[in-house]
Amino acid sequence: MAAGDRTVLQFSTQSTANLSAKVHPLVIFNICDCYVRRPDQAERVIGTLLGSVLPDGTVDIRNSYAVPHTESAEQVALDIEYHHNMLVSHQKVNPKEVIVGWYSTGLGVTGGSALIHDFYSREVPNPVHLTVDTGFRNGEGTVRAYVSVNLALGDRQLAAQFQEIPLDLRMVEAERVGFDILKTTSVDKLPTDLEGMEVTMQRLLALIDDIYKYVDDVVEGRVAADNSIGRFISDTVAALPKLSPPAFDKLVNDSLQDQLLLLYLSSITRTQLGLAEKLNTAAQIL
């Protein structure tokens, strides 16, 4: 497949109507891990995206795996047999996960992307192309999603146009702490559990301050009231358990003691396994 057979047009500011995607952080971590472990001569990593299409049309990307390939200015070659074997293995574990698209590392699309997208278009209708900027060209790891639309003049196909679609990165707070570290170009050390909790609490306090400011502005008449926001705030406050400060402190302390007990038991287990391994090695030597 020659890269010059098509002209690729990229419109990063446009989006396709009624089509969006959401990606789980596990996919981003897998892509970054594959990029770190790539062969020395490889400039980028590509792979298959697995997930499902929700009833509202949103593409839910939940898993991925890398596909070996060779790429030059003239052609792109995929290991199709490896791709199909990996797909069969994944579907034995998660039969509901199907191919929803493919990914590549780098910022935006390239000429060879149209050729790879054409292959995945034969695997699944309207695949999503996910790009992860592992080079940190904008100072952070930019993640974008595209779909391809064929441009034709009559019966003659002229080009493949990639259009960016809305992408939602779904994660819980524990995953967000790791993703924020992943986006930075360098870190001195990974945060501990307490440091991660501290960052999460600081973000929560900042959100509470924003809510206080919004409510004060509405009361003072500086901002027009929004009924939907008011109902959301009311439902959030109503969902909080009514606990006295002593009861809340006891709940936190009991949970902390349980976690410390688990850490202690896991440490004892690791020590016992290490001793058993050394005794087994010594017995084999003797």
PDB file of C-alpha atoms in Angstrom:
ATOM      1  CA  MET A   1       0.000   0.000   0.000  1.00  0.00           C
ATOM      2  CA  ALA A   2       1.604   3.232  -1.108  1.00  0.00           C
ATOM      3  CA  ALA A   3       1.319   6.262   1.154  1.00  0.00           C
ATOM      4  CA  GLY A   4       1.008   8.580  -1.849  1.00  0.00           C
ATOM      5  CA  ASP A   5      -2.271   7.007  -3.070  1.00  0.00           C
ATOM      6  CA  ARG A   6      -4.290   9.332  -0.858  1.00  0.00           C
ATOM      7  CA  THR A   7      -4.172  12.909   0.290  1.00  0.00           C
ATOM      8  CA  VAL A   8      -4.925  13.246   3.996  1.00  0.00           C
ATOM      9  CA  LEU A   9      -6.675  16.389   5.145  1.00  0.00           C
ATOM     10  CA  GLN A  10      -6.778  17.101   8.869  1.00  0.00           C
ATOM     11  CA  PHE A  11      -9.376  19.376  10.427  1.00  0.00           C
ATOM     12  CA  SER A  12      -8.598  19.385  14.153  1.00  0.00           C
ATOM     13  CA  THR A  13     -11.177  22.045  15.045  1.00  0.00           C
ATOM     14  CA  GLN A  14     -14.198  20.400  13.485  1.00  0.00           C
ATOM     15  CA  SER A  15     -16.254  17.567  14.944  1.00  0.00           C
ATOM     16  CA  THR A  16     -18.684  15.077  13.478  1.00  0.00           C
ATOM     17  CA  ALA A  17     -22.244  15.621  14.673  1.00  0.00           C
ATOM     18  CA  ASN A  18     -23.843  13.036  16.987  1.00  0.00           C
ATOM     19  CA  LEU A  19     -20.599  11.080  17.354  1.00  0.00           C
ATOM     20  CA  SER A  20     -18.322  11.093  20.384  1.00  0.00           C
ATOM     21  CA  ALA A  21     -15.999   8.775  22.258  1.00  0.00           C
ATOM     22  CA  LYS A  22     -14.948   8.163  25.831  1.00  0.00           C
ATOM     23  CA  VAL A  23     -11.731   6.431  26.793  1.00  0.00           C
ATOM     24  CA  HIS A  24     -10.776   4.772  30.048  1.00  0.00           C
ATOM     25  CA  PRO A  25      -7.363   5.608  31.573  1.00  0.00           C
ATOM     26  CA  LEU A  26      -6.211   1.975  31.278  1.00  0.00           C
ATOM     27  CA  VAL A  27      -6.062   2.488  27.505  1.00  0.00           C
ATOM     28  CA  ILE A  28      -3.819   5.549  27.850  1.00  0.00           C
ATOM     29  CA  PHE A  29      -1.515   3.732  30.268  1.00  0.00           C
ATOM     30  CA  ASN A  30      -1.292   0.732  27.920  1.00  0.00           C
ATOM     31  CA  ILE A  31      -0.401   2.950  24.978  1.00  0.00           C
ATOM     32  CA  CYS A  32       2.317   4.774  26.917  1.00  0.00           C
ATOM     33  CA  ASP A  33       3.733   1.465  28.177  1.00  0.00           C
ATOM     34  CA  CYS A  34       3.859   0.064  24.635  1.00  0.00           C
ATOM     35  CA  TYR A  35       5.583   3.239  23.451  1.00  0.00           C
ATOM     36  CA  VAL A  36       8.293   2.892  26.113  1.00  0.00           C
ATOM     37  CA  ARG A  37       8.843  -0.771  25.148  1.00  0.00           C
ATOM     38  CA  ARG A  38       8.828  -0.157  21.381  1.00  0.00           C
ATOM     39  CA  PRO A  39      11.743  -1.334  19.180  1.00  0.00           C
ATOM     40  CA  ASP A  40      14.612   1.107  18.853  1.00  0.00           C
ATOM     41  CA  GLN A  41      13.973   1.745  15.151  1.00  0.00           C
ATOM     42  CA  ALA A  42      10.237   2.382  15.573  1.00  0.00           C
ATOM     43  CA  GLU A  43       9.157   6.025  15.562  1.00  0.00           C
ATOM     44  CA  ARG A  44       5.612   5.360  16.737  1.00  0.00           C
ATOM     45  CA  VAL A  45       3.389   2.589  18.088  1.00  0.00           C
ATOM     46  CA  ILE A  46       0.026   1.568  16.676  1.00  0.00           C
ATOM     47  CA  GLY A  47      -2.555  -0.870  17.987  1.00  0.00           C
ATOM     48  CA  THR A  48      -6.187  -1.938  18.191  1.00  0.00           C
ATOM     49  CA  LEU A  49      -8.852  -0.343  20.383  1.00  0.00           C
ATOM     50  CA  LEU A  50     -11.469  -2.565  22.026  1.00  0.00           C
ATOM     51  CA  GLY A  51     -14.769  -1.594  23.586  1.00  0.00           C
ATOM     52  CA  SER A  52     -18.384  -1.183  22.581  1.00  0.00           C
ATOM     53  CA  VAL A  53     -20.829   1.300  21.088  1.00  0.00           C
ATOM     54  CA  LEU A  54     -23.349   2.578  23.646  1.00  0.00           C
ATOM     55  CA  PRO A  55     -27.062   2.981  22.801  1.00  0.00           C
ATOM     56  CA  ASP A  56     -26.621   6.755  22.399  1.00  0.00           C
ATOM     57  CA  GLY A  57     -23.910   6.203  19.783  1.00  0.00           C
ATOM     58  CA  THR A  58     -20.941   6.987  22.037  1.00  0.00           C
ATOM     59  CA  VAL A  59     -17.899   4.801  21.401  1.00  0.00           C
ATOM     60  CA  ASP A  60     -16.737   3.406  24.766  1.00  0.00           C
ATOM     61  CA  ILE A  61     -12.996   2.540  24.532  1.00  0.00           C
ATOM     62  CA  ARG A  62     -12.062   0.197  27.396  1.00  0.00           C
ATOM     63  CA  ASN A  63      -9.021  -1.815  26.284  1.00  0.00           C
ATOM     64  CA  SER A  64      -6.238  -1.974  23.707  1.00  0.00           C
ATOM     65  CA  TYR A  65      -3.264  -3.945  22.483  1.00  0.00           C
ATOM     66  CA  ALA A  66      -0.305  -3.077  20.288  1.00  0.00           C
ATOM     67  CA  VAL A  67       0.114  -4.496  16.778  1.00  0.00           C
ATOM     68  CA  PRO A  68       3.642  -4.932  15.340  1.00  0.00           C
ATOM     69  CA  HIS A  69       4.176  -2.985  12.134  1.00  0.00           C
ATOM     70  CA  THR A  70       6.822  -1.590   9.830  1.00  0.00           C
ATOM     71  CA  GLU A  71       6.410   1.818   8.299  1.00  0.00           C
ATOM     72  CA  SER A  72       8.278   3.866   5.702  1.00  0.00           C
ATOM     73  CA  ALA A  73       7.531   6.834   3.485  1.00  0.00           C
ATOM     74  CA  GLU A  74       6.180   4.529   0.777  1.00  0.00           C
ATOM     75  CA  GLN A  75       4.295   1.775   2.604  1.00  0.00           C
ATOM     76  CA  VAL A  76       2.867   0.460   5.856  1.00  0.00           C
ATOM     77  CA  ALA A  77       2.854  -3.241   6.783  1.00  0.00           C
ATOM     78  CA  LEU A  78       0.806  -4.673   9.679  1.00  0.00           C
ATOM     79  CA  ASP A  79       1.162  -8.072  11.302  1.00  0.00           C
ATOM     80  CA  ILE A  80      -2.440  -9.063  10.568  1.00  0.00           C
ATOM     81  CA  GLU A  81      -2.073 -12.598  11.938  1.00  0.00           C
ATOM     82  CA  TYR A  82      -0.821 -11.258  15.288  1.00  0.00           C
ATOM     83  CA  HIS A  83      -3.714  -8.780  15.333  1.00  0.00           C
ATOM     84  CA  HIS A  84      -6.314 -11.518  14.824  1.00  0.00           C
ATOM     85  CA  ASN A  85      -4.688 -13.844  17.396  1.00  0.00           C
ATOM     86  CA  MET A  86      -4.701 -11.092  20.019  1.00  0.00           C
ATOM     87  CA  LEU A  87      -8.326 -10.292  19.242  1.00  0.00           C
ATOM     88  CA  VAL A  88      -9.350 -13.935  19.745  1.00  0.00           C
ATOM     89  CA  SER A  89      -7.426 -14.079  23.048  1.00  0.00           C
ATOM     90  CA  HIS A  90      -9.043 -10.895  24.359  1.00  0.00           C
ATOM     91  CA  GLN A  91     -12.544 -12.004  23.398  1.00  0.00           C
ATOM     92  CA  LYS A  92     -12.086 -15.276  25.316  1.00  0.00           C
ATOM     93  CA  VAL A  93     -11.790 -13.137  28.466  1.00  0.00           C
ATOM     94  CA  ASN A  94     -14.148 -10.285  27.504  1.00  0.00           C
ATOM     95  CA  PRO A  95     -16.485 -11.504  24.758  1.00  0.00           C
ATOM     96  CA  LYS A  96     -18.463  -8.243  24.812  1.00  0.00           C
ATOM     97  CA  GLU A  97     -15.430  -6.189  23.773  1.00  0.00           C
ATOM     98  CA  VAL A  98     -15.167  -5.734  20.019  1.00  0.00           C
ATOM     99  CA  ILE A  99     -12.942  -3.671  17.740  1.00  0.00           C
ATOM    100  CA  VAL A 100     -13.953  -0.016  17.805  1.00  0.00           C
ATOM    101  CA  GLY A 101     -10.891   1.521  16.170  1.00  0.00           C
ATOM    102  CA  TRP A 102      -7.135   1.873  16.416  1.00  0.00           C
ATOM    103  CA  TYR A 103      -4.559   4.105  18.047  1.00  0.00           C
ATOM    104  CA  SER A 104      -1.185   5.601  17.250  1.00  0.00           C
ATOM    105  CA  THR A 105       1.325   7.672  19.159  1.00  0.00           C
ATOM    106  CA  GLY A 106       2.090  11.148  17.905  1.00  0.00           C
ATOM    107  CA  LEU A 107       0.308  14.476  17.495  1.00  0.00           C
ATOM    108  CA  GLY A 108      -2.412  14.301  14.834  1.00  0.00           C
ATOM    109  CA  VAL A 109      -2.624  12.105  11.755  1.00  0.00           C
ATOM    110  CA  THR A 110      -0.090  11.390   9.015  1.00  0.00           C
ATOM    111  CA  GLY A 111      -0.180  10.143   5.436  1.00  0.00           C
ATOM    112  CA  GLY A 112       0.279   6.530   6.541  1.00  0.00           C
ATOM    113  CA  SER A 113      -2.659   6.859   8.928  1.00  0.00           C
ATOM    114  CA  ALA A 114      -5.106   6.750   6.007  1.00  0.00           C
ATOM    115  CA  LEU A 115      -3.743   3.369   4.926  1.00  0.00           C
ATOM    116  CA  ILE A 116      -4.017   1.883   8.424  1.00  0.00           C
ATOM    117  CA  HIS A 117      -7.482   3.374   8.843  1.00  0.00           C
ATOM    118  CA  ASP A 118      -8.552   1.752   5.602  1.00  0.00           C
ATOM    119  CA  PHE A 119      -7.569  -1.662   7.016  1.00  0.00           C
ATOM    120  CA  TYR A 120      -9.565  -1.114  10.228  1.00  0.00           C
ATOM    121  CA  SER A 121     -12.511   0.114   8.163  1.00  0.00           C
ATOM    122  CA  ARG A 122     -12.719  -3.414   6.779  1.00  0.00           C
ATOM    123  CA  GLU A 123     -12.665  -4.804  10.347  1.00  0.00           C
ATOM    124  CA  VAL A 124     -15.408  -2.550  11.759  1.00  0.00           C
ATOM    125  CA  PRO A 125     -17.688   0.161  10.308  1.00  0.00           C
ATOM    126  CA  ASN A 126     -16.583   3.747  11.015  1.00  0.00           C
ATOM    127  CA  PRO A 127     -13.587   3.031  13.308  1.00  0.00           C
ATOM    128  CA  VAL A 128     -12.241   5.664  15.718  1.00  0.00           C
ATOM    129  CA  HIS A 129      -8.627   6.769  15.405  1.00  0.00           C
ATOM    130  CA  LEU A 130      -7.107   7.712  18.793  1.00  0.00           C
ATOM    131  CA  THR A 131      -3.830   9.657  18.934  1.00  0.00           C
ATOM    132  CA  VAL A 132      -1.689  10.060  22.060  1.00  0.00           C
ATOM    133  CA  ASP A 133       1.122  12.609  21.966  1.00  0.00           C
ATOM    134  CA  THR A 134       3.893  10.787  23.825  1.00  0.00           C
ATOM    135  CA  GLY A 135       6.405  13.399  22.612  1.00  0.00           C
ATOM    136  CA  PHE A 136       4.806  16.114  24.817  1.00  0.00           C
ATOM    137  CA  ARG A 137       4.979  18.675  22.005  1.00  0.00           C
ATOM    138  CA  ASN A 138       2.449  20.915  23.750  1.00  0.00           C
ATOM    139  CA  GLY A 139       3.977  20.387  27.176  1.00  0.00           C
ATOM    140  CA  GLU A 140       1.615  17.532  28.039  1.00  0.00           C
ATOM    141  CA  GLY A 141       0.303  14.283  26.595  1.00  0.00           C
ATOM    142  CA  THR A 142      -2.472  15.404  24.241  1.00  0.00           C
ATOM    143  CA  VAL A 143      -5.153  12.780  23.524  1.00  0.00           C
ATOM    144  CA  ARG A 144      -7.474  13.208  20.518  1.00  0.00           C
ATOM    145  CA  ALA A 145      -9.989  11.102  18.612  1.00  0.00           C
ATOM    146  CA  TYR A 146     -10.781  11.206  14.892  1.00  0.00           C
ATOM    147  CA  VAL A 147     -13.071   9.563  12.379  1.00  0.00           C
ATOM    148  CA  SER A 148     -12.511   9.371   8.648  1.00  0.00           C
ATOM    149  CA  VAL A 149     -14.877  10.683   6.000  1.00  0.00           C
ATOM    150  CA  ASN A 150     -14.275   9.857   2.354  1.00  0.00           C
ATOM    151  CA  LEU A 151     -14.275  12.808  -0.040  1.00  0.00           C
ATOM    152  CA  ALA A 152     -15.464  11.876  -3.511  1.00  0.00           C
ATOM    153  CA  LEU A 153     -16.147  13.637  -6.787  1.00  0.00           C
ATOM    154  CA  GLY A 154     -18.889  11.622  -8.405  1.00  0.00           C
ATOM    155  CA  ASP A 155     -17.791   7.990  -8.355  1.00  0.00           C
ATOM    156  CA  ARG A 156     -14.156   8.917  -7.880  1.00  0.00           C
ATOM    157  CA  GLN A 157     -12.704   8.925  -4.365  1.00  0.00           C
ATOM    158  CA  LEU A 158     -10.378  11.883  -3.868  1.00  0.00           C
ATOM    159  CA  ALA A 159      -9.129  11.786  -0.289  1.00  0.00           C
ATOM    160  CA  ALA A 160      -9.674  10.645   3.283  1.00  0.00           C
ATOM    161  CA  GLN A 161     -10.638  13.495   5.583  1.00  0.00           C
ATOM    162  CA  PHE A 162      -9.988  13.026   9.295  1.00  0.00           C
ATOM    163  CA  GLN A 163     -12.348  14.957  11.544  1.00  0.00           C
ATOM    164  CA  GLU A 164     -11.841  15.332  15.276  1.00  0.00           C
ATOM    165  CA  ILE A 165     -14.716  14.206  17.506  1.00  0.00           C
ATOM    166  CA  PRO A 166     -15.410  15.015  21.183  1.00  0.00           C
ATOM    167  CA  LEU A 167     -13.423  12.810  23.541  1.00  0.00           C
ATOM    168  CA  ASP A 168     -14.241  12.266  27.207  1.00  0.00           C
ATOM    169  CA  LEU A 169     -11.586  10.825  29.500  1.00  0.00           C
ATOM    170  CA  ARG A 170     -13.431   8.932  32.259  1.00  0.00           C
ATOM    171  CA  MET A 171     -11.555   8.238  35.502  1.00  0.00           C
ATOM    172  CA  VAL A 172     -11.938   8.139  39.264  1.00  0.00           C
ATOM    173  CA  GLU A 173      -9.849  10.352  41.524  1.00  0.00           C
ATOM    174  CA  ALA A 174      -7.185   7.688  42.156  1.00  0.00           C
ATOM    175  CA  GLU A 175      -6.707   7.285  38.401  1.00  0.00           C
ATOM    176  CA  ARG A 176      -6.671  11.045  37.864  1.00  0.00           C
ATOM    177  CA  VAL A 177      -3.697  11.419  40.221  1.00  0.00           C
ATOM    178  CA  GLY A 178      -1.691   8.970  38.116  1.00  0.00           C
ATOM    179  CA  PHE A 179      -2.832  10.574  34.855  1.00  0.00           C
ATOM    180  CA  ASP A 180      -1.810  14.046  36.041  1.00  0.00           C
ATOM    181  CA  ILE A 181       1.677  12.673  36.734  1.00  0.00           C
ATOM    182  CA  LEU A 182       1.721  10.994  33.340  1.00  0.00           C
ATOM    183  CA  LYS A 183       0.947  14.302  31.596  1.00  0.00           C
ATOM    184  CA  THR A 184       3.926  16.072  33.147  1.00  0.00           C
ATOM    185  CA  THR A 185       7.245  15.890  31.321  1.00  0.00           C
ATOM    186  CA  SER A 186       9.252  14.970  34.437  1.00  0.00           C
ATOM    187  CA  VAL A 187       8.640  14.151  38.089  1.00  0.00           C
ATOM    188  CA  ASP A 188      11.020  13.727  41.006  1.00  0.00           C
ATOM    189  CA  LYS A 189       9.148  10.762  42.479  1.00  0.00           C
ATOM    190  CA  LEU A 190       5.792   9.045  42.411  1.00  0.00           C
ATOM    191  CA  PRO A 191       3.368  10.263  45.079  1.00  0.00           C
ATOM    192  CA  THR A 192       2.490   8.072  48.032  1.00  0.00           C
ATOM    193  CA  ASP A 193      -1.106   7.211  48.902  1.00  0.00           C
ATOM    194  CA  LEU A 194      -1.256  10.061  51.412  1.00  0.00           C
ATOM    195  CA  GLU A 195       0.199  12.545  48.923  1.00  0.00           C
ATOM    196  CA  GLY A 196      -2.314  11.415  46.305  1.00  0.00           C
ATOM    197  CA  MET A 197      -5.119  11.852  48.838  1.00  0.00           C
ATOM    198  CA  GLU A 198      -3.800  15.312  49.666  1.00  0.00           C
ATOM    199  CA  VAL A 199      -3.920  16.349  46.004  1.00  0.00           C
ATOM    200  CA  THR A 200      -7.459  14.981  45.717  1.00  0.00           C
ATOM    201  CA  MET A 201      -8.604  16.853  48.841  1.00  0.00           C
ATOM    202  CA  GLN A 202      -7.067  20.087  47.545  1.00  0.00           C
ATOM    203  CA  ARG A 203      -8.973  19.680  44.277  1.00  0.00           C
ATOM    204  CA  LEU A 204     -12.175  18.967  46.242  1.00  0.00           C
ATOM    205  CA  LEU A 205     -11.700  22.075  48.397  1.00  0.00           C
ATOM    206  CA  ALA A 206     -11.143  24.177  45.259  1.00  0.00           C
ATOM    207  CA  LEU A 207     -14.429  22.872  43.804  1.00  0.00           C
ATOM    208  CA  ILE A 208     -16.253  23.636  47.069  1.00  0.00           C
ATOM    209  CA  ASP A 209     -14.861  27.190  46.998  1.00  0.00           C
ATOM    210  CA  ASP A 210     -16.156  27.596  43.434  1.00  0.00           C
ATOM    211  CA  ILE A 211     -19.612  26.432  44.549  1.00  0.00           C
ATOM    212  CA  TYR A 212     -19.591  28.863  47.492  1.00  0.00           C
ATOM    213  CA  LYS A 213     -18.648  31.706  45.153  1.00  0.00           C
ATOM    214  CA  TYR A 214     -21.375  30.777  42.667  1.00  0.00           C
ATOM    215  CA  VAL A 215     -24.064  30.589  45.391  1.00  0.00           C
ATOM    216  CA  ASP A 216     -22.971  33.957  46.852  1.00  0.00           C
ATOM    217  CA  ASP A 217     -23.056  35.547  43.390  1.00  0.00           C
ATOM    218  CA  VAL A 218     -26.590  34.234  42.813  1.00  0.00           C
ATOM    219  CA  VAL A 219     -27.788  35.453  46.204  1.00  0.00           C
ATOM    220  CA  GLU A 220     -26.266  38.899  45.659  1.00  0.00           C
ATOM    221  CA  GLY A 221     -27.744  39.117  42.166  1.00  0.00           C
ATOM    222  CA  ARG A 222     -24.414  39.242  40.324  1.00  0.00           C
ATOM    223  CA  VAL A 223     -25.148  36.032  38.395  1.00  0.00           C
ATOM    224  CA  ALA A 224     -28.454  34.804  36.997  1.00  0.00           C
ATOM    225  CA  ALA A 225     -29.777  31.698  38.747  1.00  0.00           C
ATOM    226  CA  ASP A 226     -29.676  28.391  36.870  1.00  0.00           C
ATOM    227  CA  ASN A 227     -32.293  25.893  38.059  1.00  0.00           C
ATOM    228  CA  SER A 228     -30.381  22.867  36.760  1.00  0.00           C
ATOM    229  CA  ILE A 229     -27.239  23.853  38.682  1.00  0.00           C
ATOM    230  CA  GLY A 230     -29.315  24.532  41.796  1.00  0.00           C
ATOM    231  CA  ARG A 231     -30.939  21.092  41.625  1.00  0.00           C
ATOM    232  CA  PHE A 232     -27.544  19.476  41.111  1.00  0.00           C
ATOM    233  CA  ILE A 233     -26.104  21.236  44.185  1.00  0.00           C
ATOM    234  CA  SER A 234     -29.189  20.310  46.213  1.00  0.00           C
ATOM    235  CA  ASP A 235     -28.968  16.636  45.226  1.00  0.00           C
ATOM    236  CA  THR A 236     -25.256  16.594  46.059  1.00  0.00           C
ATOM    237  CA  VAL A 237     -25.782  18.078  49.519  1.00  0.00           C
ATOM    238  CA  ALA A 238     -28.707  15.709  50.183  1.00  0.00           C
ATOM    239  CA  ALA A 239     -26.526  12.717  49.281  1.00  0.00           C
ATOM    240  CA  LEU A 240     -24.011  13.532  52.048  1.00  0.00           C
ATOM    241  CA  PRO A 241     -24.442  11.401  55.194  1.00  0.00           C
ATOM    242  CA  LYS A 242     -25.428  13.276  58.343  1.00  0.00           C
ATOM    243  CA  LEU A 243     -22.589  12.448  60.714  1.00  0.00           C
ATOM    244  CA  SER A 244     -21.405  14.281  63.783  1.00  0.00           C
ATOM    245  CA  PRO A 245     -17.699  15.236  63.878  1.00  0.00           C
ATOM    246  CA  PRO A 246     -16.861  12.529  66.475  1.00  0.00           C
ATOM    247  CA  ALA A 247     -18.653   9.861  64.415  1.00  0.00           C
ATOM    248  CA  PHE A 248     -16.858  11.008  61.246  1.00  0.00           C
ATOM    249  CA  ASP A 249     -13.463  10.890  62.988  1.00  0.00           C
ATOM    250  CA  LYS A 250     -14.196   7.367  64.261  1.00  0.00           C
ATOM    251  CA  LEU A 251     -15.191   6.235  60.763  1.00  0.00           C
ATOM    252  CA  VAL A 252     -11.963   7.596  59.249  1.00  0.00           C
ATOM    253  CA  ASN A 253      -9.775   6.136  61.996  1.00  0.00           C
ATOM    254  CA  ASP A 254     -11.397   2.691  61.715  1.00  0.00           C
ATOM    255  CA  SER A 255     -10.886   2.691  57.943  1.00  0.00           C
ATOM    256  CA  LEU A 256      -7.262   3.772  58.370  1.00  0.00           C
ATOM    257  CA  GLN A 257      -6.610   1.001  60.887  1.00  0.00           C
ATOM    258  CA  ASP A 258      -8.094  -1.556  58.482  1.00  0.00           C
ATOM    259  CA  GLN A 259      -5.792  -0.366  55.698  1.00  0.00           C
ATOM    260  CA  LEU A 260      -2.744  -0.482  57.984  1.00  0.00           C
ATOM    261  CA  LEU A 261      -3.677  -4.040  58.980  1.00  0.00           C
ATOM    262  CA  LEU A 262      -3.859  -5.057  55.316  1.00  0.00           C
ATOM    263  CA  LEU A 263      -0.448  -3.503  54.674  1.00  0.00           C
ATOM    264  CA  TYR A 264       0.993  -5.364  57.658  1.00  0.00           C
ATOM    265  CA  LEU A 265      -0.459  -8.708  56.523  1.00  0.00           C
ATOM    266  CA  SER A 266       0.808  -8.191  52.959  1.00  0.00           C
ATOM    267  CA  SER A 267       4.278  -7.370  54.298  1.00  0.00           C
ATOM    268  CA  ILE A 268       4.297 -10.575  56.389  1.00  0.00           C
ATOM    269  CA  THR A 269       3.169 -12.565  53.336  1.00  0.00           C
ATOM    270  CA  ARG A 270       5.975 -11.163  51.180  1.00  0.00           C
ATOM    271  CA  THR A 271       8.530 -11.928  53.906  1.00  0.00           C
ATOM    272  CA  GLN A 272       7.266 -15.485  54.289  1.00  0.00           C
ATOM    273  CA  LEU A 273       7.378 -16.071  50.529  1.00  0.00           C
ATOM    274  CA  GLY A 274      10.918 -14.699  50.381  1.00  0.00           C
ATOM    275  CA  LEU A 275      12.071 -17.014  53.187  1.00  0.00           C
ATOM    276  CA  ALA A 276      10.382 -20.010  51.555  1.00  0.00           C
ATOM    277  CA  GLU A 277      12.096 -19.257  48.252  1.00  0.00           C
ATOM    278  CA  LYS A 278      15.520 -18.985  49.902  1.00  0.00           C
ATOM    279  CA  LEU A 279      15.006 -22.221  51.902  1.00  0.00           C
ATOM    280  CA  ASN A 280      13.942 -24.018  48.723  1.00  0.00           C
ATOM    281  CA  THR A 281      17.028 -22.747  46.888  1.00  0.00           C
ATOM    282  CA  ALA A 282      19.291 -23.814  49.767  1.00  0.00           C
ATOM    283  CA  ALA A 283      17.695 -27.286  49.858  1.00  0.00           C
ATOM    284  CA  GLN A 284      18.314 -27.754  46.133  1.00  0.00           C
ATOM    285  CA  ILE A 285      21.971 -26.745  46.499  1.00  0.00           C
ATOM    286  CA  LEU A 286      22.523 -29.175  49.374  1.00  0.00           C
TER     287      LEU A 286
END
